[in-house]
JSON list of C-alpha atoms in Angstrom, two decimals:
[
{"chain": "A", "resi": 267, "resn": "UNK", "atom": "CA", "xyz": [140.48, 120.75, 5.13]},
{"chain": "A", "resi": 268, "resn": "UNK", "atom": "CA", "xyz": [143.70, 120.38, 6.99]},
{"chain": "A", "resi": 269, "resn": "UNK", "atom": "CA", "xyz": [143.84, 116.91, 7.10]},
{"chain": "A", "resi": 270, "resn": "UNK", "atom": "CA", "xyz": [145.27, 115.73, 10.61]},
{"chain": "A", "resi": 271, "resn": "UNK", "atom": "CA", "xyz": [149.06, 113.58, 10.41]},
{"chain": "A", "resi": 272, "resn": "UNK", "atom": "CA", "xyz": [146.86, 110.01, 11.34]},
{"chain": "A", "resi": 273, "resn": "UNK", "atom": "CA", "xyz": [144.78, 110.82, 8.40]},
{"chain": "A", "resi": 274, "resn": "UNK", "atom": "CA", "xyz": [147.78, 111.33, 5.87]},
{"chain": "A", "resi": 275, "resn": "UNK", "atom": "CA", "xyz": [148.79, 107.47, 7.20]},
{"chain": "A", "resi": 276, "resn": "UNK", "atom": "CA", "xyz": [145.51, 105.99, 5.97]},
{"chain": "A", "resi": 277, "resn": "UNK", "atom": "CA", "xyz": [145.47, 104.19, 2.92]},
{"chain": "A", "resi": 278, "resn": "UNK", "atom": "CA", "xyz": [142.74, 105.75, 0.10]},
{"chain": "A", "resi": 279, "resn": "UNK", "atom": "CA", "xyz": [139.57, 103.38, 0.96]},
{"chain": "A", "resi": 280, "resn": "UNK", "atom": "CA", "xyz": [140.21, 104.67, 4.53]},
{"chain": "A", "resi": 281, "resn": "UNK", "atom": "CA", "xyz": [140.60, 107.92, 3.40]},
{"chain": "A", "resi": 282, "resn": "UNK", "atom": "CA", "xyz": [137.05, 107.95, 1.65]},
{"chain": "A", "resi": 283, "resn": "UNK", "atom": "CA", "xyz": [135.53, 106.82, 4.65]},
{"chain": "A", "resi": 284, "resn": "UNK", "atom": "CA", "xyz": [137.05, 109.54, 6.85]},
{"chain": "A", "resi": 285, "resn": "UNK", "atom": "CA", "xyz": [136.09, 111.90, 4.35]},
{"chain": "A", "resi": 286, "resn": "UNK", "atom": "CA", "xyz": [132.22, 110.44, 3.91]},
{"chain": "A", "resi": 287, "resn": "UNK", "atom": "CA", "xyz": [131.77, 110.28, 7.97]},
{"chain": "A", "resi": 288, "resn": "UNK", "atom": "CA", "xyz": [132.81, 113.83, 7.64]},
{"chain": "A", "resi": 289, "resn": "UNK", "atom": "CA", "xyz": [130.34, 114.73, 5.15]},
{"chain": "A", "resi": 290, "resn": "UNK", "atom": "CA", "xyz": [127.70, 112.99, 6.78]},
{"chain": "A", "resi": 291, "resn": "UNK", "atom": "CA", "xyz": [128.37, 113.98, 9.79]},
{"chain": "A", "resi": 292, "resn": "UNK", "atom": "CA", "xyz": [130.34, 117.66, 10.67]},
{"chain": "A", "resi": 293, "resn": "UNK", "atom": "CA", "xyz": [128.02, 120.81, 10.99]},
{"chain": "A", "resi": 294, "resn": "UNK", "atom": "CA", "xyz": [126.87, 122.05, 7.71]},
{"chain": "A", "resi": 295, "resn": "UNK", "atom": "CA", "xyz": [128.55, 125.74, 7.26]},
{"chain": "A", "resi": 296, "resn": "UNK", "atom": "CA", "xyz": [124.76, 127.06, 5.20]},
{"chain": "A", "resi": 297, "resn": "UNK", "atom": "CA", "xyz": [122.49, 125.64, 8.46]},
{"chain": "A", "resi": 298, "resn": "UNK", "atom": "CA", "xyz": [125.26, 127.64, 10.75]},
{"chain": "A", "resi": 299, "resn": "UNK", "atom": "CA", "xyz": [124.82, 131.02, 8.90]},
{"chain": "A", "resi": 300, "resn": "UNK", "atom": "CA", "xyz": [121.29, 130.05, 8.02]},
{"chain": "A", "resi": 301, "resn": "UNK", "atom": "CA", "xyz": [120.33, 130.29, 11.83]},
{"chain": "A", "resi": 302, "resn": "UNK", "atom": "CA", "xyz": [122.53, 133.32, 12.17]},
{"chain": "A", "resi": 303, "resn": "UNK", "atom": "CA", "xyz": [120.70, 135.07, 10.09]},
{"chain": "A", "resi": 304, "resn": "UNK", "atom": "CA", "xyz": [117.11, 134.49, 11.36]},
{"chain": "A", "resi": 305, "resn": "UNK", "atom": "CA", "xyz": [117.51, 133.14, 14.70]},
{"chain": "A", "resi": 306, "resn": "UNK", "atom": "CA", "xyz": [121.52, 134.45, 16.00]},
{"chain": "A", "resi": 307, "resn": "UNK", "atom": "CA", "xyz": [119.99, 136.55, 18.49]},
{"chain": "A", "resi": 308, "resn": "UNK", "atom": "CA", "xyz": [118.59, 134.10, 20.06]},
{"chain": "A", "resi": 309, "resn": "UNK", "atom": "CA", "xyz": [121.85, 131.69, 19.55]},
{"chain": "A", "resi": 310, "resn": "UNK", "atom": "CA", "xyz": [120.04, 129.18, 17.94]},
{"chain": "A", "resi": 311, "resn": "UNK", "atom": "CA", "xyz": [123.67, 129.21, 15.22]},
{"chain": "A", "resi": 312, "resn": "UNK", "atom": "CA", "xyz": [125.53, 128.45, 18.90]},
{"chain": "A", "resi": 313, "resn": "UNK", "atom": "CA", "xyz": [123.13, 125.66, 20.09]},
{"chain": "A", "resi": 314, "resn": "UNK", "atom": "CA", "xyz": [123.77, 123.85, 16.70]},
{"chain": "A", "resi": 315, "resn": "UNK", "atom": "CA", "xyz": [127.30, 123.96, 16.75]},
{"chain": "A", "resi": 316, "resn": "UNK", "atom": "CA", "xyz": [127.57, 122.61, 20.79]},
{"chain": "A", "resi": 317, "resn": "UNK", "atom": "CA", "xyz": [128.30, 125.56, 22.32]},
{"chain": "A", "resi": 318, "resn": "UNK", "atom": "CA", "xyz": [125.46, 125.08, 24.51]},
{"chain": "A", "resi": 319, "resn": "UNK", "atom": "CA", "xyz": [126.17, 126.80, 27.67]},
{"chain": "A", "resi": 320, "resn": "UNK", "atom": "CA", "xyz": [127.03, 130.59, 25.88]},
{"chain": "A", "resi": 321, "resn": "UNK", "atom": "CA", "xyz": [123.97, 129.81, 23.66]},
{"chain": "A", "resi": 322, "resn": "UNK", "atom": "CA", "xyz": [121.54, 129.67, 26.70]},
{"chain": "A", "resi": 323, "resn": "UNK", "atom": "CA", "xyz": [122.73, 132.70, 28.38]},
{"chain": "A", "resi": 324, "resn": "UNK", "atom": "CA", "xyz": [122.39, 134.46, 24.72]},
{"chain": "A", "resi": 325, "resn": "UNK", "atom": "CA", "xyz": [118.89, 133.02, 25.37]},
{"chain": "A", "resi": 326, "resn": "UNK", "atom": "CA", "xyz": [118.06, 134.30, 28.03]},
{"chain": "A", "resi": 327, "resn": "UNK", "atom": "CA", "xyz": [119.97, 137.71, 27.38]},
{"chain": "A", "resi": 328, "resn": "UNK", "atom": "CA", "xyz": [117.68, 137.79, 24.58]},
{"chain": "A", "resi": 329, "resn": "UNK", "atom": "CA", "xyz": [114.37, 137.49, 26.36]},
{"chain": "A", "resi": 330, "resn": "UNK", "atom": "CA", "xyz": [114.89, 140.36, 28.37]},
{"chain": "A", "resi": 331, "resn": "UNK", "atom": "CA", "xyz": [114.78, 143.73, 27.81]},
{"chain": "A", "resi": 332, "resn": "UNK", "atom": "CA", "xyz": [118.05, 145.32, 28.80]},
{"chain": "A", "resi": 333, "resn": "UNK", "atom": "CA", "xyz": [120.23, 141.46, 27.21]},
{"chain": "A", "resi": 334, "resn": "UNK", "atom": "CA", "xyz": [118.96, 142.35, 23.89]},
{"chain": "A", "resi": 335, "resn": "UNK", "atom": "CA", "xyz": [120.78, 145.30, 24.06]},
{"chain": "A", "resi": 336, "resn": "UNK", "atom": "CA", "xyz": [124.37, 142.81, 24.74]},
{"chain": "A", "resi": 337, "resn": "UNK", "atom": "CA", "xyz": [122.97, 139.80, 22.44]},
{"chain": "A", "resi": 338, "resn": "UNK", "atom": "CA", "xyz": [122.41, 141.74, 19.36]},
{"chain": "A", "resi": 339, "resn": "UNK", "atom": "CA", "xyz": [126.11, 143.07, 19.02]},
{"chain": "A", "resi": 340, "resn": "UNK", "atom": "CA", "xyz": [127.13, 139.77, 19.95]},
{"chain": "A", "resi": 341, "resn": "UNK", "atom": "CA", "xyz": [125.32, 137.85, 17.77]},
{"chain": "A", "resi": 342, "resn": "UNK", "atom": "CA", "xyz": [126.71, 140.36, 15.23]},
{"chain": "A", "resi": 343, "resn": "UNK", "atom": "CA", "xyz": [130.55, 139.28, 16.63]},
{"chain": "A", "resi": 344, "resn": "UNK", "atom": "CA", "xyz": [129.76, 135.57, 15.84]},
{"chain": "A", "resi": 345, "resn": "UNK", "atom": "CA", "xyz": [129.48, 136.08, 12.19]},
{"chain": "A", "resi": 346, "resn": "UNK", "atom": "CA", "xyz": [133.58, 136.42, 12.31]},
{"chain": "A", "resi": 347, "resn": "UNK", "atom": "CA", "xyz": [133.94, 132.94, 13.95]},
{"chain": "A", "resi": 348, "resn": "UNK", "atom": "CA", "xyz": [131.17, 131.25, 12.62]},
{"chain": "A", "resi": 349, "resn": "UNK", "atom": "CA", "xyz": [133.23, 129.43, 9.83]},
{"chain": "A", "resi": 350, "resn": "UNK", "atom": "CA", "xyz": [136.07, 129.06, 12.31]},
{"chain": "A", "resi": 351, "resn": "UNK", "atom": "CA", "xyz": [133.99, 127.06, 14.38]},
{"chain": "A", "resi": 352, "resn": "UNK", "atom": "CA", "xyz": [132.07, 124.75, 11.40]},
{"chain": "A", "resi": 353, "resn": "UNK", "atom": "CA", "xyz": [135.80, 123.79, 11.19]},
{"chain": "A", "resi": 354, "resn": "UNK", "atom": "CA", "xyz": [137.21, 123.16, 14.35]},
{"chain": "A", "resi": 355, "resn": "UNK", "atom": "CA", "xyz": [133.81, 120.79, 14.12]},
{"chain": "A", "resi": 356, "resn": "UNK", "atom": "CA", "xyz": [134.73, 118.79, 11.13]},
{"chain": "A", "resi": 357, "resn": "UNK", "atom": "CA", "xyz": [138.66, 118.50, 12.54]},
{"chain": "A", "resi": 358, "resn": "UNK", "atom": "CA", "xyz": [137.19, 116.45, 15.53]},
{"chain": "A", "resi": 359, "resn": "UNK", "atom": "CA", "xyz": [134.63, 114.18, 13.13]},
{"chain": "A", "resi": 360, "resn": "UNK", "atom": "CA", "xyz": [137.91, 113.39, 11.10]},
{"chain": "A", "resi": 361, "resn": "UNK", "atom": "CA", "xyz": [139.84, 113.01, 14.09]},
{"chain": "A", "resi": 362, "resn": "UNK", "atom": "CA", "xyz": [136.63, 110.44, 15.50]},
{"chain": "A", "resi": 363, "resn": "UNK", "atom": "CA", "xyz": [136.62, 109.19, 12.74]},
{"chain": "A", "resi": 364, "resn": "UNK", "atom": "CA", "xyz": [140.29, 108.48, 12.17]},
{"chain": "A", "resi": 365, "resn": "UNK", "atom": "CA", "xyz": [140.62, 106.87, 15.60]},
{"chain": "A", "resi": 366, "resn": "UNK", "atom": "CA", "xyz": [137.75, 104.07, 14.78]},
{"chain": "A", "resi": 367, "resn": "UNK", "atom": "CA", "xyz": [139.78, 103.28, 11.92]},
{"chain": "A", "resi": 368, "resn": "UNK", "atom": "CA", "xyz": [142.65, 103.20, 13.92]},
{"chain": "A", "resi": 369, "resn": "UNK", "atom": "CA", "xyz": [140.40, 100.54, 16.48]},
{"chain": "A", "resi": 370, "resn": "UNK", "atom": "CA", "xyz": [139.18, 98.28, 14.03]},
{"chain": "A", "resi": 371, "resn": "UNK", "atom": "CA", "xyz": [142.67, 97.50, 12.60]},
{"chain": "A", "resi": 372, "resn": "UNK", "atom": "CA", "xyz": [144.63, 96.89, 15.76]},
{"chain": "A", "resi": 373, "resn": "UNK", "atom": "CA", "xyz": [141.43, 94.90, 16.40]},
{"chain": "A", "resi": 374, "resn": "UNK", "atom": "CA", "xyz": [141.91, 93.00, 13.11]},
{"chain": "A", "resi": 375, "resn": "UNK", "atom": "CA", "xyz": [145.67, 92.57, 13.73]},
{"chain": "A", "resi": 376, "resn": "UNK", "atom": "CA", "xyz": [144.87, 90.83, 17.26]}
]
């Protein structure tokens, strides 16, 4: 992970907590392909990963006829970003994460 410059500032109990929210969390990489795999026609793999509005037109492409045709090669496309976007997920849990850290000790300084 490519740990943001806040995080780098925390001190190592902090750190563990980031890095357990993250766990906890981020969008597991294994559900993302898992739903690929048997359901990425569909977009189920975009529904669990919030990208809610292309995952209901994949849908709906998918429940007609003549979409199927469009959501099969796309669901086929995703497979490159898939891991791109499990990532870009667990940057903004760290960066959430982070930033209630970052709360509760300007809270504790006050």
């Amino acid at each position: 992970m490519n740990h943001s410059i806040a995080y780098n500032q925390l001190n190592a109990q902090e750190k563990i907590l980031v890095d357990s929210q993250v766990a906890n969390k981020a969008k597991k990489s294994v559900v993302a392909w898992l739903l690929w795999l048997f359901l990425g026609a569909f977009g189920a793999h975009r529904f669990y990963l919030k990208k809610t509005g292309s995952a209901v037109v994949m849908l709906i492409l998918t429940l007609t006829f003549f979409g199927a045709i469009i959501s099969g090669p796309w669901a086929l496309i995703d497979a490159f970003f898939i891991q791109k976007w499990v990532h870009q997920n667990e940057e903004e849990v760290e960066k959430e994460a982070v930033a209630q850290i970052a709360v509760s000790k300007s809270l504790n300084k006050d």
